[in-house]
PDB file of C-alpha atoms and ligand atoms in Angstrom:
ATOM      1  CA  MET S   1      -5.252  -3.116  -1.076  1.00 87.00           C
ATOM      2  CA  ASN S   2      -2.902  -5.975  -0.160  1.00 90.00           C
ATOM      3  CA  GLU S   3      -4.126  -5.846   3.320  1.00 96.00           C
ATOM      4  CA  THR S   4      -4.291  -9.379   4.982  1.00 98.00           C
ATOM      5  CA  PHE S   5      -3.513 -11.176   8.284  1.00 98.00           C
ATOM      6  CA  PHE S   6      -3.463 -14.624   9.799  1.00 98.00           C
ATOM      7  CA  PHE S   7      -6.714 -16.228  10.847  1.00 98.00           C
ATOM      8  CA  ARG S   8      -8.873 -13.519   9.478  1.00 98.00           C
ATOM      9  CA  GLU S   9     -12.527 -13.862   9.736  1.00 97.00           C
ATOM     10  CA  GLN S  10     -12.529 -16.451  12.467  1.00 96.00           C
ATOM     11  CA  ASN S  11     -16.156 -17.645  12.135  1.00 97.00           C
ATOM     12  CA  GLN S  12     -15.735 -18.749   8.746  1.00 98.00           C
ATOM     13  CA  LEU S  13     -12.450 -20.525   9.556  1.00 98.00           C
ATOM     14  CA  LYS S  14     -14.396 -22.388  12.237  1.00 98.00           C
ATOM     15  CA  ALA S  15     -17.012 -23.379   9.733  1.00 98.00           C
ATOM     16  CA  PHE S  16     -14.077 -24.567   7.496  1.00 98.00           C
ATOM     17  CA  SER S  17     -12.399 -26.541  10.277  1.00 98.00           C
ATOM     18  CA  ASP S  18     -15.330 -27.841  11.920  1.00 98.00           C
ATOM     19  CA  GLU S  19     -17.812 -28.509   9.336  1.00 98.00           C
ATOM     20  CA  ILE S  20     -16.314 -28.453   5.797  1.00 98.00           C
ATOM     21  CA  LEU S  21     -13.195 -30.339   6.298  1.00 98.00           C
ATOM     22  CA  PRO S  22     -14.960 -33.235   8.125  1.00 98.00           C
ATOM     23  CA  GLU S  23     -17.621 -33.200   5.123  1.00 98.00           C
ATOM     24  CA  ILE S  24     -14.720 -33.645   2.660  1.00 98.00           C
ATOM     25  CA  ARG S  25     -12.931 -36.123   4.615  1.00 98.00           C
ATOM     26  CA  GLU S  26     -16.139 -38.236   4.276  1.00 98.00           C
ATOM     27  CA  THR S  27     -17.019 -37.500   0.606  1.00 97.00           C
ATOM     28  CA  LYS S  28     -13.510 -38.057  -0.762  1.00 97.00           C
ATOM     29  CA  LYS S  29     -12.442 -40.789   1.450  1.00 96.00           C
ATOM     30  CA  GLU S  30     -11.629 -43.045  -1.587  1.00 97.00           C
ATOM     31  CA  LYS S  31      -9.785 -40.522  -3.528  1.00 97.00           C
ATOM     32  CA  LYS S  32      -7.945 -38.938  -0.470  1.00 98.00           C
ATOM     33  CA  ARG S  33      -7.278 -35.586  -2.541  1.00 98.00           C
ATOM     34  CA  LEU S  34      -7.960 -32.092  -1.320  1.00 98.00           C
ATOM     35  CA  ARG S  35      -7.539 -29.217  -3.557  1.00 98.00           C
ATOM     36  CA  ILE S  36      -7.853 -25.663  -1.998  1.00 98.00           C
ATOM     37  CA  TRP S  37      -7.451 -22.264  -3.781  1.00 98.00           C
ATOM     38  CA  SER S  38      -6.752 -19.057  -2.006  1.00 98.00           C
ATOM     39  CA  ALA S  39      -7.751 -16.568  -4.770  1.00 98.00           C
ATOM     40  CA  GLY S  40      -6.201 -13.182  -4.177  1.00 98.00           C
ATOM     41  CA  CYS S  41      -3.906 -14.372  -1.566  1.00 98.00           C
ATOM     42  CA  SER S  42      -1.619 -11.465  -1.071  1.00 98.00           C
ATOM     43  CA  THR S  43       1.343 -12.090   1.094  1.00 98.00           C
ATOM     44  CA  GLY S  44       0.335 -15.574   1.781  1.00 98.00           C
ATOM     45  CA  GLU S  45      -1.341 -15.263   5.347  1.00 98.00           C
ATOM     46  CA  GLU S  46      -4.733 -16.719   4.158  1.00 98.00           C
ATOM     47  CA  PRO S  47      -3.230 -20.041   2.268  1.00 99.00           C
ATOM     48  CA  TYR S  48      -0.852 -20.550   5.401  1.00 98.00           C
ATOM     49  CA  THR S  49      -3.716 -20.064   7.711  1.00 98.00           C
ATOM     50  CA  ILE S  50      -5.588 -22.899   5.694  1.00 98.00           C
ATOM     51  CA  ALA S  51      -2.535 -25.010   5.902  1.00 98.00           C
ATOM     52  CA  MET S  52      -2.316 -24.583   9.648  1.00 98.00           C
ATOM     53  CA  LEU S  53      -6.008 -25.442  10.019  1.00 98.00           C
ATOM     54  CA  ILE S  54      -5.618 -28.644   8.050  1.00 98.00           C
ATOM     55  CA  LEU S  55      -2.750 -29.664  10.126  1.00 98.00           C
ATOM     56  CA  GLU S  56      -4.494 -28.945  13.442  1.00 98.00           C
ATOM     57  CA  TYR S  57      -7.573 -30.936  11.904  1.00 98.00           C
ATOM     58  CA  GLY S  58      -5.160 -33.764  11.821  1.00 97.00           C
ATOM     59  CA  ARG S  59      -7.435 -36.349  10.242  1.00 98.00           C
ATOM     60  CA  LEU S  60      -6.251 -36.263   6.587  1.00 97.00           C
ATOM     61  CA  GLN S  61      -2.937 -38.140   7.026  1.00 94.00           C
ATOM     62  CA  GLY S  62      -2.075 -39.987   3.834  1.00 96.00           C
ATOM     63  CA  TRP S  63      -4.192 -37.410   1.829  1.00 98.00           C
ATOM     64  CA  ASP S  64      -2.660 -35.580  -1.216  1.00 98.00           C
ATOM     65  CA  ILE S  65      -3.145 -31.922  -0.160  1.00 98.00           C
ATOM     66  CA  ASP S  66      -2.655 -28.932  -2.458  1.00 98.00           C
ATOM     67  CA  ILE S  67      -3.205 -25.445  -1.229  1.00 98.00           C
ATOM     68  CA  LEU S  68      -2.760 -22.948  -4.063  1.00 98.00           C
ATOM     69  CA  GLY S  69      -2.386 -19.307  -3.400  1.00 98.00           C
ATOM     70  CA  SER S  70      -2.802 -16.954  -6.477  1.00 98.00           C
ATOM     71  CA  ASP S  71      -2.395 -13.150  -6.742  1.00 98.00           C
ATOM     72  CA  ILE S  72      -1.902 -10.603  -9.634  1.00 98.00           C
ATOM     73  CA  ASN S  73       0.832  -8.893  -7.940  1.00 98.00           C
ATOM     74  CA  GLN S  74       4.267 -10.437  -8.136  1.00 98.00           C
ATOM     75  CA  ARG S  75       5.598  -8.421  -5.157  1.00 98.00           C
ATOM     76  CA  VAL S  76       3.286  -9.804  -2.746  1.00 98.00           C
ATOM     77  CA  LEU S  77       3.755 -13.312  -4.048  1.00 98.00           C
ATOM     78  CA  THR S  78       7.585 -12.954  -3.566  1.00 98.00           C
ATOM     79  CA  ALA S  79       6.803 -12.204   0.161  1.00 98.00           C
ATOM     80  CA  ALA S  80       4.340 -15.152   0.375  1.00 98.00           C
ATOM     81  CA  ARG S  81       7.042 -17.577  -1.031  1.00 98.00           C
ATOM     82  CA  ARG S  82       9.555 -16.240   1.511  1.00 98.00           C
ATOM     83  CA  GLY S  83       7.054 -16.638   4.301  1.00 98.00           C
ATOM     84  CA  VAL S  84       8.612 -14.216   6.855  1.00 98.00           C
ATOM     85  CA  TYR S  85       6.208 -12.182   8.943  1.00 98.00           C
ATOM     86  CA  ARG S  86       5.985  -9.193  11.316  1.00 98.00           C
ATOM     87  CA  LYS S  87       3.866  -9.113  14.519  1.00 97.00           C
ATOM     88  CA  ASN S  88       1.192  -7.146  12.603  1.00 97.00           C
ATOM     89  CA  SER S  89       0.220 -10.218  10.588  1.00 98.00           C
ATOM     90  CA  PHE S  90      -0.626 -12.175  13.923  1.00 98.00           C
ATOM     91  CA  ARG S  91      -3.089  -9.278  15.155  1.00 96.00           C
ATOM     92  CA  THR S  92      -5.963 -11.902  15.468  1.00 94.00           C
ATOM     93  CA  ALA S  93      -4.044 -14.910  15.796  1.00 96.00           C
ATOM     94  CA  GLU S  94      -3.713 -17.132  18.919  1.00 95.00           C
ATOM     95  CA  GLN S  95      -0.266 -17.226  20.267  1.00 95.00           C
ATOM     96  CA  TYR S  96      -0.523 -20.978  20.135  1.00 98.00           C
ATOM     97  CA  PHE S  97      -0.262 -21.029  16.373  1.00 98.00           C
ATOM     98  CA  ARG S  98       2.709 -18.505  16.272  1.00 97.00           C
ATOM     99  CA  GLN S  99       4.629 -20.589  18.760  1.00 97.00           C
ATOM    100  CA  LYS S 100       3.764 -23.906  17.113  1.00 98.00           C
ATOM    101  CA  TYR S 101       4.168 -23.001  13.308  1.00 98.00           C
ATOM    102  CA  PHE S 102       6.884 -20.270  13.244  1.00 98.00           C
ATOM    103  CA  ILE S 103      10.396 -19.675  14.152  1.00 98.00           C
ATOM    104  CA  GLU S 104      11.330 -16.465  15.529  1.00 97.00           C
ATOM    105  CA  GLU S 105      14.363 -14.726  14.009  1.00 96.00           C
ATOM    106  CA  ASP S 106      15.448 -11.227  14.699  1.00 94.00           C
ATOM    107  CA  GLY S 107      11.931  -9.927  15.671  1.00 94.00           C
ATOM    108  CA  SER S 108      10.321 -11.668  12.526  1.00 98.00           C
ATOM    109  CA  PHE S 109       8.569 -14.925  12.188  1.00 98.00           C
ATOM    110  CA  VAL S 110       9.403 -17.509   9.728  1.00 98.00           C
ATOM    111  CA  ILE S 111       6.728 -19.995   8.517  1.00 98.00           C
ATOM    112  CA  SER S 112       7.700 -23.738   9.394  1.00 98.00           C
ATOM    113  CA  GLU S 113       8.329 -26.176   6.583  1.00 98.00           C
ATOM    114  CA  ASP S 114       5.512 -28.306   7.605  1.00 97.00           C
ATOM    115  CA  VAL S 115       3.241 -25.619   6.721  1.00 98.00           C
ATOM    116  CA  LYS S 116       5.115 -24.097   3.687  1.00 98.00           C
ATOM    117  CA  ARG S 117       5.166 -27.403   1.946  1.00 98.00           C
ATOM    118  CA  LEU S 118       1.428 -27.673   1.591  1.00 98.00           C
ATOM    119  CA  VAL S 119       1.008 -24.332  -0.080  1.00 98.00           C
ATOM    120  CA  SER S 120       2.342 -23.241  -3.590  1.00 98.00           C
ATOM    121  CA  PHE S 121       1.970 -19.839  -5.242  1.00 98.00           C
ATOM    122  CA  SER S 122       1.169 -18.644  -8.751  1.00 98.00           C
ATOM    123  CA  CYS S 123       0.684 -15.306 -10.536  1.00 98.00           C
ATOM    124  CA  LEU S 124      -2.849 -15.144 -11.907  1.00 98.00           C
ATOM    125  CA  ASN S 125      -5.180 -12.453 -13.038  1.00 98.00           C
ATOM    126  CA  LEU S 126      -8.673 -13.738 -11.971  1.00 98.00           C
ATOM    127  CA  LEU S 127     -10.160 -11.868 -14.933  1.00 97.00           C
ATOM    128  CA  ASP S 128      -8.086 -14.154 -17.409  1.00 97.00           C
ATOM    129  CA  PRO S 129     -10.392 -16.981 -18.068  1.00 94.00           C
ATOM    130  CA  PHE S 130      -7.942 -19.144 -19.674  1.00 94.00           C
ATOM    131  CA  LYS S 131      -5.429 -19.111 -16.748  1.00 95.00           C
ATOM    132  CA  VAL S 132      -8.375 -19.470 -14.274  1.00 96.00           C
ATOM    133  CA  LYS S 133      -9.622 -22.610 -16.124  1.00 95.00           C
ATOM    134  CA  PHE S 134      -5.881 -23.866 -16.029  1.00 95.00           C
ATOM    135  CA  MET S 135      -6.284 -24.027 -12.299  1.00 96.00           C
ATOM    136  CA  GLY S 136      -8.487 -27.156 -12.549  1.00 96.00           C
ATOM    137  CA  GLN S 137     -11.026 -28.568 -10.099  1.00 98.00           C
ATOM    138  CA  MET S 138     -11.013 -27.238  -6.583  1.00 98.00           C
ATOM    139  CA  ASP S 139     -12.974 -28.532  -3.303  1.00 98.00           C
ATOM    140  CA  VAL S 140     -12.864 -25.185  -1.545  1.00 98.00           C
ATOM    141  CA  ILE S 141     -12.103 -21.855  -3.144  1.00 98.00           C
ATOM    142  CA  PHE S 142     -11.355 -18.793  -0.678  1.00 98.00           C
ATOM    143  CA  CYS S 143     -11.796 -15.426  -2.349  1.00 98.00           C
ATOM    144  CA  ARG S 144     -12.043 -13.056   0.375  1.00 98.00           C
ATOM    145  CA  ASN S 145     -11.879  -9.381   0.166  1.00 98.00           C
ATOM    146  CA  VAL S 146     -11.014  -9.333  -3.522  1.00 98.00           C
ATOM    147  CA  LEU S 147     -14.315  -9.023  -5.187  1.00 97.00           C
ATOM    148  CA  ILE S 148     -14.814  -5.616  -3.511  1.00 95.00           C
ATOM    149  CA  TYR S 149     -12.296  -4.217  -5.975  1.00 94.00           C
ATOM    150  CA  PHE S 150     -14.029  -5.299  -9.224  1.00 97.00           C
ATOM    151  CA  ASP S 151     -17.059  -3.871 -10.783  1.00 97.00           C
ATOM    152  CA  HIS S 152     -20.276  -5.875 -11.186  1.00 97.00           C
ATOM    153  CA  ALA S 153     -19.356  -7.346 -14.680  1.00 97.00           C
ATOM    154  CA  ALA S 154     -16.001  -8.487 -13.347  1.00 98.00           C
ATOM    155  CA  ARG S 155     -17.619  -9.947 -10.220  1.00 98.00           C
ATOM    156  CA  LYS S 156     -20.044 -11.886 -12.303  1.00 98.00           C
ATOM    157  CA  LYS S 157     -17.180 -13.122 -14.649  1.00 97.00           C
ATOM    158  CA  VAL S 158     -15.156 -14.200 -11.621  1.00 98.00           C
ATOM    159  CA  ALA S 159     -18.056 -16.049  -9.806  1.00 98.00           C
ATOM    160  CA  ASP S 160     -19.016 -17.950 -12.957  1.00 97.00           C
ATOM    161  CA  ASN S 161     -15.364 -19.080 -13.512  1.00 97.00           C
ATOM    162  CA  PHE S 162     -15.118 -20.243  -9.794  1.00 98.00           C
ATOM    163  CA  PHE S 163     -18.468 -22.208 -10.338  1.00 98.00           C
ATOM    164  CA  ASP S 164     -16.706 -23.946 -13.295  1.00 97.00           C
ATOM    165  CA  ASN S 165     -13.685 -24.347 -11.130  1.00 98.00           C
ATOM    166  CA  LEU S 166     -15.469 -26.190  -8.290  1.00 98.00           C
ATOM    167  CA  VAL S 167     -16.175 -29.835  -7.995  1.00 98.00           C
ATOM    168  CA  GLU S 168     -19.958 -30.603  -7.286  1.00 97.00           C
ATOM    169  CA  GLY S 169     -20.703 -29.869  -3.553  1.00 98.00           C
ATOM    170  CA  GLY S 170     -17.606 -27.655  -3.334  1.00 98.00           C
ATOM    171  CA  TYR S 171     -17.471 -24.473  -1.402  1.00 98.00           C
ATOM    172  CA  LEU S 172     -16.858 -20.886  -2.179  1.00 98.00           C
ATOM    173  CA  LEU S 173     -15.885 -18.668   0.734  1.00 98.00           C
ATOM    174  CA  LEU S 174     -16.092 -14.870   0.288  1.00 98.00           C
ATOM    175  CA  GLY S 175     -15.163 -12.182   2.658  1.00 97.00           C
ATOM    176  CA  HIS S 176     -17.803 -11.272   5.117  1.00 93.00           C
ATOM    177  CA  ALA S 177     -18.440  -7.848   3.228  1.00 92.00           C
ATOM    178  CA  GLU S 178     -18.901  -9.718   0.036  1.00 96.00           C
ATOM    179  CA  SER S 179     -22.018 -11.733  -1.331  1.00 96.00           C
ATOM    180  CA  LEU S 180     -23.218 -13.115  -4.632  1.00 97.00           C
ATOM    181  CA  MET S 181     -26.348 -11.076  -4.407  1.00 95.00           C
ATOM    182  CA  ASN S 182     -27.248  -9.800  -7.902  1.00 95.00           C
ATOM    183  CA  ILE S 183     -24.127 -11.476  -9.195  1.00 97.00           C
ATOM    184  CA  SER S 184     -24.994 -15.336  -9.431  1.00 97.00           C
ATOM    185  CA  THR S 185     -27.800 -17.715  -8.486  1.00 97.00           C
ATOM    186  CA  SER S 186     -25.837 -20.669  -9.470  1.00 97.00           C
ATOM    187  CA  PHE S 187     -24.621 -21.365  -5.801  1.00 98.00           C
ATOM    188  CA  ALA S 188     -26.532 -22.430  -2.898  1.00 97.00           C
ATOM    189  CA  LEU S 189     -26.204 -20.447   0.170  1.00 97.00           C
ATOM    190  CA  LYS S 190     -25.685 -22.982   2.926  1.00 97.00           C
ATOM    191  CA  HIS S 191     -26.150 -22.227   6.617  1.00 97.00           C
ATOM    192  CA  LEU S 192     -23.473 -23.812   8.623  1.00 97.00           C
ATOM    193  CA  LYS S 193     -23.228 -23.534  12.543  1.00 97.00           C
ATOM    194  CA  SER S 194     -20.589 -20.741  12.559  1.00 95.00           C
ATOM    195  CA  ASP S 195     -21.196 -19.064   9.277  1.00 97.00           C
ATOM    196  CA  MET S 196     -22.862 -18.927   5.932  1.00 96.00           C
ATOM    197  CA  VAL S 197     -21.074 -20.211   2.781  1.00 97.00           C
ATOM    198  CA  TYR S 198     -21.802 -20.776  -0.896  1.00 98.00           C
ATOM    199  CA  GLN S 199     -21.781 -24.202  -2.198  1.00 98.00           C
ATOM    200  CA  LYS S 200     -21.843 -25.511  -5.741  1.00 98.00           C
ATOM    201  CA  PRO S 201     -24.954 -27.825  -5.959  1.00 97.00           C
ATOM    202  CA  VAL S 202     -24.657 -31.360  -6.484  1.00 96.00           C
ATOM    203  CA  ARG S 203     -26.566 -32.326  -9.735  1.00 90.00           C
ATOM    204  CA  GLN S 204     -29.190 -34.959  -9.187  1.00 82.00           C
ATOM    205  CA  GLY S 205     -28.868 -38.156 -11.317  1.00 74.00           C
ATOM    206  CA  VAL S 206     -31.584 -39.654 -13.189  1.00 50.00           C
ATOM    207  CA  PHE S 207     -31.864 -42.475 -10.733  1.00 53.00           C
ATOM    208  CA  SER S 208     -32.272 -40.260  -7.678  1.00 45.00           C
ATOM    209  CA  LYS S 209     -34.701 -38.027  -9.387  1.00 45.00           C
ATOM    210  CA  CYS S 210     -36.817 -40.972 -10.036  1.00 41.00           C
ATOM    211  CA  GLU S 211     -36.540 -42.007  -6.359  1.00 38.00           C
ATOM    212  CA  THR S 212     -37.877 -38.602  -5.170  1.00 37.00           C
ATOM    213  CA  ARG S 213     -41.026 -38.776  -7.345  1.00 32.00           C
TER     214      ARG S 213
HETATM  215  C1  SAM T 301      -7.205  -7.148   0.434  1.00 69.50           C
HETATM  216  S1  SAM T 301      -6.250  -8.437  -0.294  1.00 69.50           S
HETATM  217  C2  SAM T 301      -7.091  -9.935   0.473  1.00 69.50           C
HETATM  218  C3  SAM T 301      -6.110 -10.973   0.781  1.00 69.50           C
HETATM  219  C4  SAM T 301      -6.715 -12.129   1.468  1.00 69.50           C
HETATM  220  N1  SAM T 301      -7.597 -12.775   0.485  1.00 69.50           N
HETATM  221  C5  SAM T 301      -7.460 -11.784   2.669  1.00 69.50           C
HETATM  222  O1  SAM T 301      -8.794 -11.602   2.768  1.00 69.50           O
HETATM  223  O2  SAM T 301      -6.841 -11.549   3.869  1.00 69.50           O
HETATM  224  C6  SAM T 301      -6.885  -8.386  -2.062  1.00 69.50           C
HETATM  225  C7  SAM T 301      -5.829  -9.012  -2.969  1.00 69.50           C
HETATM  226  O3  SAM T 301      -6.422  -9.151  -4.207  1.00 69.50           O
HETATM  227  C8  SAM T 301      -5.552  -8.997  -5.248  1.00 69.50           C
HETATM  228  N2  SAM T 301      -6.047  -8.859  -6.535  1.00 69.50           N
HETATM  229  C9  SAM T 301      -6.961  -7.696  -6.886  1.00 69.50           C
HETATM  230  N3  SAM T 301      -7.193  -7.682  -8.248  1.00 69.50           N
HETATM  231  C10 SAM T 301      -6.904  -9.146  -8.616  1.00 69.50           C
HETATM  232  C11 SAM T 301      -7.116  -9.776  -9.855  1.00 69.50           C
HETATM  233  N4  SAM T 301      -7.699  -9.313 -11.081  1.00 69.50           N
HETATM  234  N5  SAM T 301      -6.621 -11.115  -9.964  1.00 69.50           N
HETATM  235  C12 SAM T 301      -5.934 -11.600  -8.818  1.00 69.50           C
HETATM  236  N6  SAM T 301      -5.614 -10.877  -7.629  1.00 69.50           N
HETATM  237  C13 SAM T 301      -6.198  -9.778  -7.572  1.00 69.50           C
HETATM  238  C14 SAM T 301      -4.607  -7.853  -4.757  1.00 69.50           C
HETATM  239  O4  SAM T 301      -3.451  -7.851  -5.477  1.00 69.50           O
HETATM  240  C15 SAM T 301      -4.514  -8.257  -3.446  1.00 69.50           C
HETATM  241  O5  SAM T 301      -3.391  -8.941  -2.816  1.00 69.50           O
END
């Protein structure tokens, strides 16, 4: 149930690095603020992967970057905050990342401060609407391999809350075995080069509606 590893679902991560990040860089070039939520982050491999990808992207210097990892389970969050991993967590990661962003100590791998400082963790039940609302507006929400544990009503509730938590044009990235089919019609399914992702539509203003007539 807490199964996770670094660089899980590579196609989706490629879409994030190659298409979503450059788009955000353009659309938020005035504000220079990026907020990403890894909802159901388990022991932290997912939010730390996101942080490494942002560092590799390298074109958000001077930006205010927050990556928030949350989970319902305090035990996994303690491990996430510690940031010490065994080889098994790197089963699909290129050696490059392990060498660049971890320090090897007694057969374990300690996440570097450069990565760690971009990520914070909190305990949160995704079915608690008040706490979820309190997370504020996000540019991207990763919620991968979590909805599979919920029944239909709970999935719907969580998807609706994520919709409210996203900025217009913001992205929701689910696990590849998960979809919003029969759950929500509020999101647009966007075909990126490497993967399909959900996006909160941008509302058309009165002015642009007139223009398209
Ligand atoms: C299989 S792990 C997925 C980890 C990571 N997202 C990934 O894809 O590698 C699922 C995580 O969801 C968390 N979870 C399950 N129900 C939850 C809930 N109601 N609220 C928050 N987290 C929950 C579990 O504690 C677990 O750590």
